[in-house]
């Protein structure tokens, strides 16, 4: 008999990524992964099997997320190697104070999570809209939310608070941190492959369109560059990263900007895109000879290096620096620039290994292991959903 399936969903503003897992007795096994990209290919969903076969599912309503879900559902029902979809596990970016573990996404839970939409406007509304559409498409399946903030709930007070009157902390104005599903995956992968690092002092840099860093000790987050919202910390594809709050006051008082205008500026017009005036794609910036592209990259690298220093101080030393995310996994020049000049940490670098995106790119005898670990947020969602279903 076929084992039931778990569908994992990561619904964004213009794309939907999903995977289908067989809910095995131990770890769920990925059978398929797929994507719908409203911008690049609005008329179809692409599904790939683990052995590389590819299928295109045409949409009855091109561009519509609901139509993409219907196509995925119909495909799941006719796929001969899939059991019934028992759970749909969703990536939800912000869990706020109330959601620190996987949770069934009831109407009440969704209403609480909607309140957090202004804190992650590029993701949270789309994550939650995805839940509503998935509920309709898969009415027999349990909808389970897995939260990017959950991994960081182990932060000590000093890494969790701002210097505001205490009542704001009590109200939930805290440094939540994001990319937690990725950090969960990567920290487990590091511990599995390099057991000597399982209890080590590790900094993970998740560098993609969204970018953040996490200080991990004993497998637990003790600090993150992102804060209350997904804006803080490193500059990102289109987000500004750390900014003096005085700049916001200036924009309001001198430029007459309101909350909507500032939201648009900080989330969509800043970061690599704003600094370069070219765009948010790191490949394009690395290939450009425009000095502003170079400045944008320099600022990105500078902020990462600064955070490596700060997190090393917080951890009391550094055993490993791990790169992940689209830039972290693929952009060898960025990794080389980040690691240059860290001899004072005992870090030596293997340029040839770096050029090949090898798993270990530090030199032999380096006091700091430098690693490249591809992330897999959906594997974490599938595992958490399976455990939730079995009450584990
Ligand atoms: P998201 O945060 O949207 O999941 P990704 O993790 O997919 O983003 O990362 C997207 C970023 O990775 C883009 O800036 C893209 O240019 C960059 N990237 C992907 N492949 C490469 C590469 N080979 N070299 C440099 N940058 C790359």
mmCIF file with all atom_site columns, N, CA, C and O and ligand atoms in Angstrom, residues 17 179 206-210 272 280-284 286 325-327 330-332, ligand 1:
data_model
loop_
_atom_site.group_PDB
_atom_site.id
_atom_site.type_symbol
_atom_site.label_atom_id
_atom_site.label_alt_id
_atom_site.label_comp_id
_atom_site.label_asym_id
_atom_site.label_entity_id
_atom_site.label_seq_id
_atom_site.pdbx_PDB_ins_code
_atom_site.Cartn_x
_atom_site.Cartn_y
_atom_site.Cartn_z
_atom_site.occupancy
_atom_site.B_iso_or_equiv
_atom_site.pdbx_formal_charge
_atom_site.auth_seq_id
_atom_site.auth_comp_id
_atom_site.auth_asym_id
_atom_site.auth_atom_id
_atom_site.pdbx_PDB_model_num
ATOM   1   N N   . UNK A 1 17  ? 6.788  27.424 -4.572  1.00 0.00 ? 17  UNK A N   1
ATOM   2   C CA  . UNK A 1 17  ? 7.676  26.262 -4.664  1.00 0.00 ? 17  UNK A CA  1
ATOM   3   C C   . UNK A 1 17  ? 7.048  25.168 -3.819  1.00 0.00 ? 17  UNK A C   1
ATOM   4   O O   . UNK A 1 17  ? 6.518  25.445 -2.733  1.00 0.00 ? 17  UNK A O   1
ATOM   5   N N   . UNK A 1 179 ? 14.600 33.205 8.554   1.00 0.00 ? 179 UNK A N   1
ATOM   6   C CA  . UNK A 1 179 ? 15.350 32.139 7.864   1.00 0.00 ? 179 UNK A CA  1
ATOM   7   C C   . UNK A 1 179 ? 15.575 30.928 8.778   1.00 0.00 ? 179 UNK A C   1
ATOM   8   O O   . UNK A 1 179 ? 16.499 30.145 8.582   1.00 0.00 ? 179 UNK A O   1
ATOM   9   N N   . UNK A 1 206 ? 23.074 32.883 5.575   1.00 0.00 ? 206 UNK A N   1
ATOM   10  C CA  . UNK A 1 206 ? 22.081 32.544 4.543   1.00 0.00 ? 206 UNK A CA  1
ATOM   11  C C   . UNK A 1 206 ? 22.009 33.741 3.604   1.00 0.00 ? 206 UNK A C   1
ATOM   12  O O   . UNK A 1 206 ? 21.433 34.781 3.941   1.00 0.00 ? 206 UNK A O   1
ATOM   13  N N   . UNK A 1 207 ? 22.629 33.603 2.443   1.00 0.00 ? 207 UNK A N   1
ATOM   14  C CA  . UNK A 1 207 ? 22.744 34.731 1.512   1.00 0.00 ? 207 UNK A CA  1
ATOM   15  C C   . UNK A 1 207 ? 21.941 34.423 0.249   1.00 0.00 ? 207 UNK A C   1
ATOM   16  O O   . UNK A 1 207 ? 22.386 33.668 -0.620  1.00 0.00 ? 207 UNK A O   1
ATOM   17  N N   . UNK A 1 208 ? 20.740 34.991 0.169   1.00 0.00 ? 208 UNK A N   1
ATOM   18  C CA  . UNK A 1 208 ? 19.923 34.842 -1.034  1.00 0.00 ? 208 UNK A CA  1
ATOM   19  C C   . UNK A 1 208 ? 19.353 36.207 -1.365  1.00 0.00 ? 208 UNK A C   1
ATOM   20  O O   . UNK A 1 208 ? 19.979 37.232 -1.056  1.00 0.00 ? 208 UNK A O   1
ATOM   21  N N   . UNK A 1 209 ? 18.173 36.245 -1.943  1.00 0.00 ? 209 UNK A N   1
ATOM   22  C CA  . UNK A 1 209 ? 17.517 37.547 -2.120  1.00 0.00 ? 209 UNK A CA  1
ATOM   23  C C   . UNK A 1 209 ? 17.246 38.181 -0.768  1.00 0.00 ? 209 UNK A C   1
ATOM   24  O O   . UNK A 1 209 ? 17.429 39.364 -0.569  1.00 0.00 ? 209 UNK A O   1
ATOM   25  N N   . UNK A 1 210 ? 16.760 37.339 0.148   1.00 0.00 ? 210 UNK A N   1
ATOM   26  C CA  . UNK A 1 210 ? 16.745 37.714 1.558   1.00 0.00 ? 210 UNK A CA  1
ATOM   27  C C   . UNK A 1 210 ? 18.066 37.232 2.126   1.00 0.00 ? 210 UNK A C   1
ATOM   28  O O   . UNK A 1 210 ? 18.557 36.182 1.715   1.00 0.00 ? 210 UNK A O   1
ATOM   29  N N   . UNK A 1 272 ? 20.882 45.818 -2.632  1.00 0.00 ? 272 UNK A N   1
ATOM   30  C CA  . UNK A 1 272 ? 21.728 45.726 -3.837  1.00 0.00 ? 272 UNK A CA  1
ATOM   31  C C   . UNK A 1 272 ? 21.112 46.496 -4.994  1.00 0.00 ? 272 UNK A C   1
ATOM   32  O O   . UNK A 1 272 ? 21.807 47.165 -5.766  1.00 0.00 ? 272 UNK A O   1
ATOM   33  N N   . UNK A 1 280 ? 18.736 43.486 -8.402  1.00 0.00 ? 280 UNK A N   1
ATOM   34  C CA  . UNK A 1 280 ? 19.007 42.729 -7.180  1.00 0.00 ? 280 UNK A CA  1
ATOM   35  C C   . UNK A 1 280 ? 19.696 41.398 -7.456  1.00 0.00 ? 280 UNK A C   1
ATOM   36  O O   . UNK A 1 280 ? 19.959 40.642 -6.533  1.00 0.00 ? 280 UNK A O   1
ATOM   37  N N   . UNK A 1 281 ? 19.992 41.101 -8.725  1.00 0.00 ? 281 UNK A N   1
ATOM   38  C CA  . UNK A 1 281 ? 20.554 39.793 -9.060  1.00 0.00 ? 281 UNK A CA  1
ATOM   39  C C   . UNK A 1 281 ? 22.077 39.827 -8.930  1.00 0.00 ? 281 UNK A C   1
ATOM   40  O O   . UNK A 1 281 ? 22.749 40.544 -9.668  1.00 0.00 ? 281 UNK A O   1
ATOM   41  N N   . UNK A 1 282 ? 22.599 39.053 -7.985  1.00 0.00 ? 282 UNK A N   1
ATOM   42  C CA  . UNK A 1 282 ? 24.039 39.079 -7.715  1.00 0.00 ? 282 UNK A CA  1
ATOM   43  C C   . UNK A 1 282 ? 24.857 38.704 -8.951  1.00 0.00 ? 282 UNK A C   1
ATOM   44  O O   . UNK A 1 282 ? 25.936 39.244 -9.184  1.00 0.00 ? 282 UNK A O   1
ATOM   45  N N   . UNK A 1 283 ? 24.319 37.779 -9.772  1.00 0.00 ? 283 UNK A N   1
ATOM   46  C CA  . UNK A 1 283 ? 25.069 37.388 -10.982 1.00 0.00 ? 283 UNK A CA  1
ATOM   47  C C   . UNK A 1 283 ? 25.289 38.597 -11.881 1.00 0.00 ? 283 UNK A C   1
ATOM   48  O O   . UNK A 1 283 ? 26.372 38.809 -12.423 1.00 0.00 ? 283 UNK A O   1
ATOM   49  N N   . UNK A 1 284 ? 24.217 39.404 -12.014 1.00 0.00 ? 284 UNK A N   1
ATOM   50  C CA  . UNK A 1 284 ? 24.303 40.583 -12.878 1.00 0.00 ? 284 UNK A CA  1
ATOM   51  C C   . UNK A 1 284 ? 25.309 41.590 -12.315 1.00 0.00 ? 284 UNK A C   1
ATOM   52  O O   . UNK A 1 284 ? 26.097 42.190 -13.052 1.00 0.00 ? 284 UNK A O   1
ATOM   53  N N   . UNK A 1 286 ? 27.903 40.976 -10.323 1.00 0.00 ? 286 UNK A N   1
ATOM   54  C CA  . UNK A 1 286 ? 29.274 40.470 -10.440 1.00 0.00 ? 286 UNK A CA  1
ATOM   55  C C   . UNK A 1 286 ? 29.793 40.620 -11.871 1.00 0.00 ? 286 UNK A C   1
ATOM   56  O O   . UNK A 1 286 ? 30.985 40.824 -12.098 1.00 0.00 ? 286 UNK A O   1
ATOM   57  N N   . UNK A 1 325 ? 22.157 29.431 0.822   1.00 0.00 ? 325 UNK A N   1
ATOM   58  C CA  . UNK A 1 325 ? 21.324 30.356 0.035   1.00 0.00 ? 325 UNK A CA  1
ATOM   59  C C   . UNK A 1 325 ? 21.908 30.509 -1.369  1.00 0.00 ? 325 UNK A C   1
ATOM   60  O O   . UNK A 1 325 ? 23.050 30.094 -1.636  1.00 0.00 ? 325 UNK A O   1
ATOM   61  N N   . UNK A 1 326 ? 21.144 31.108 -2.263  1.00 0.00 ? 326 UNK A N   1
ATOM   62  C CA  . UNK A 1 326 ? 21.551 31.198 -3.675  1.00 0.00 ? 326 UNK A CA  1
ATOM   63  C C   . UNK A 1 326 ? 22.921 31.819 -3.873  1.00 0.00 ? 326 UNK A C   1
ATOM   64  O O   . UNK A 1 326 ? 23.733 31.334 -4.665  1.00 0.00 ? 326 UNK A O   1
ATOM   65  N N   . UNK A 1 327 ? 23.228 32.899 -3.137  1.00 0.00 ? 327 UNK A N   1
ATOM   66  C CA  . UNK A 1 327 ? 24.543 33.537 -3.251  1.00 0.00 ? 327 UNK A CA  1
ATOM   67  C C   . UNK A 1 327 ? 25.581 32.720 -2.485  1.00 0.00 ? 327 UNK A C   1
ATOM   68  O O   . UNK A 1 327 ? 26.662 32.421 -3.003  1.00 0.00 ? 327 UNK A O   1
ATOM   69  N N   . UNK A 1 330 ? 26.522 29.543 -4.409  1.00 0.00 ? 330 UNK A N   1
ATOM   70  C CA  . UNK A 1 330 ? 27.008 29.614 -5.798  1.00 0.00 ? 330 UNK A CA  1
ATOM   71  C C   . UNK A 1 330 ? 28.025 30.702 -6.105  1.00 0.00 ? 330 UNK A C   1
ATOM   72  O O   . UNK A 1 330 ? 28.720 30.613 -7.110  1.00 0.00 ? 330 UNK A O   1
ATOM   73  N N   . UNK A 1 331 ? 28.059 31.762 -5.295  1.00 0.00 ? 331 UNK A N   1
ATOM   74  C CA  . UNK A 1 331 ? 28.889 32.913 -5.670  1.00 0.00 ? 331 UNK A CA  1
ATOM   75  C C   . UNK A 1 331 ? 30.273 32.805 -5.021  1.00 0.00 ? 331 UNK A C   1
ATOM   76  O O   . UNK A 1 331 ? 30.544 33.385 -3.950  1.00 0.00 ? 331 UNK A O   1
ATOM   77  N N   . UNK A 1 332 ? 31.187 32.078 -5.687  1.00 0.00 ? 332 UNK A N   1
ATOM   78  C CA  . UNK A 1 332 ? 32.545 31.876 -5.153  1.00 0.00 ? 332 UNK A CA  1
ATOM   79  C C   . UNK A 1 332 ? 33.253 33.200 -4.875  1.00 0.00 ? 332 UNK A C   1
ATOM   80  O O   . UNK A 1 332 ? 33.924 33.335 -3.834  1.00 0.00 ? 332 UNK A O   1
HETATM 81  P P1  . LIG B 2 .   ? 15.495 33.653 -2.281  1.00 0.00 ? 1   LIG B P1  1
HETATM 82  O O1  . LIG B 2 .   ? 15.882 34.436 -1.068  1.00 0.00 ? 1   LIG B O1  1
HETATM 83  O O2  . LIG B 2 .   ? 14.534 34.355 -3.184  1.00 0.00 ? 1   LIG B O2  1
HETATM 84  O O3  . LIG B 2 .   ? 15.156 32.188 -2.012  1.00 0.00 ? 1   LIG B O3  1
HETATM 85  P P2  . LIG B 2 .   ? 17.881 32.524 -3.498  1.00 0.00 ? 1   LIG B P2  1
HETATM 86  O O4  . LIG B 2 .   ? 18.376 31.834 -2.282  1.00 0.00 ? 1   LIG B O4  1
HETATM 87  O O5  . LIG B 2 .   ? 17.390 31.699 -4.625  1.00 0.00 ? 1   LIG B O5  1
HETATM 88  O O6  . LIG B 2 .   ? 16.834 33.647 -3.163  1.00 0.00 ? 1   LIG B O6  1
HETATM 89  O O7  . LIG B 2 .   ? 19.106 33.451 -4.016  1.00 0.00 ? 1   LIG B O7  1
HETATM 90  C C1  . LIG B 2 .   ? 18.955 34.310 -5.096  1.00 0.00 ? 1   LIG B C1  1
HETATM 91  C C2  . LIG B 2 .   ? 20.269 35.036 -5.303  1.00 0.00 ? 1   LIG B C2  1
HETATM 92  O O8  . LIG B 2 .   ? 21.302 34.081 -5.585  1.00 0.00 ? 1   LIG B O8  1
HETATM 93  C C3  . LIG B 2 .   ? 20.252 36.013 -6.467  1.00 0.00 ? 1   LIG B C3  1
HETATM 94  O O9  . LIG B 2 .   ? 20.883 37.220 -6.095  1.00 0.00 ? 1   LIG B O9  1
HETATM 95  C C4  . LIG B 2 .   ? 21.098 35.309 -7.500  1.00 0.00 ? 1   LIG B C4  1
HETATM 96  O O10 . LIG B 2 .   ? 21.748 36.223 -8.334  1.00 0.00 ? 1   LIG B O10 1
HETATM 97  C C5  . LIG B 2 .   ? 22.092 34.590 -6.632  1.00 0.00 ? 1   LIG B C5  1
HETATM 98  N N1  . LIG B 2 .   ? 22.774 33.516 -7.360  1.00 0.00 ? 1   LIG B N1  1
HETATM 99  C C6  . LIG B 2 .   ? 22.271 32.358 -7.816  1.00 0.00 ? 1   LIG B C6  1
HETATM 100 N N2  . LIG B 2 .   ? 23.212 31.671 -8.513  1.00 0.00 ? 1   LIG B N2  1
HETATM 101 C C7  . LIG B 2 .   ? 24.334 32.441 -8.496  1.00 0.00 ? 1   LIG B C7  1
HETATM 102 C C8  . LIG B 2 .   ? 25.654 32.311 -9.035  1.00 0.00 ? 1   LIG B C8  1
HETATM 103 N N3  . LIG B 2 .   ? 26.007 31.240 -9.737  1.00 0.00 ? 1   LIG B N3  1
HETATM 104 N N4  . LIG B 2 .   ? 26.545 33.308 -8.813  1.00 0.00 ? 1   LIG B N4  1
HETATM 105 C C9  . LIG B 2 .   ? 26.196 34.396 -8.104  1.00 0.00 ? 1   LIG B C9  1
HETATM 106 N N5  . LIG B 2 .   ? 24.988 34.583 -7.573  1.00 0.00 ? 1   LIG B N5  1
HETATM 107 C C10 . LIG B 2 .   ? 24.065 33.624 -7.760  1.00 0.00 ? 1   LIG B C10 1
#
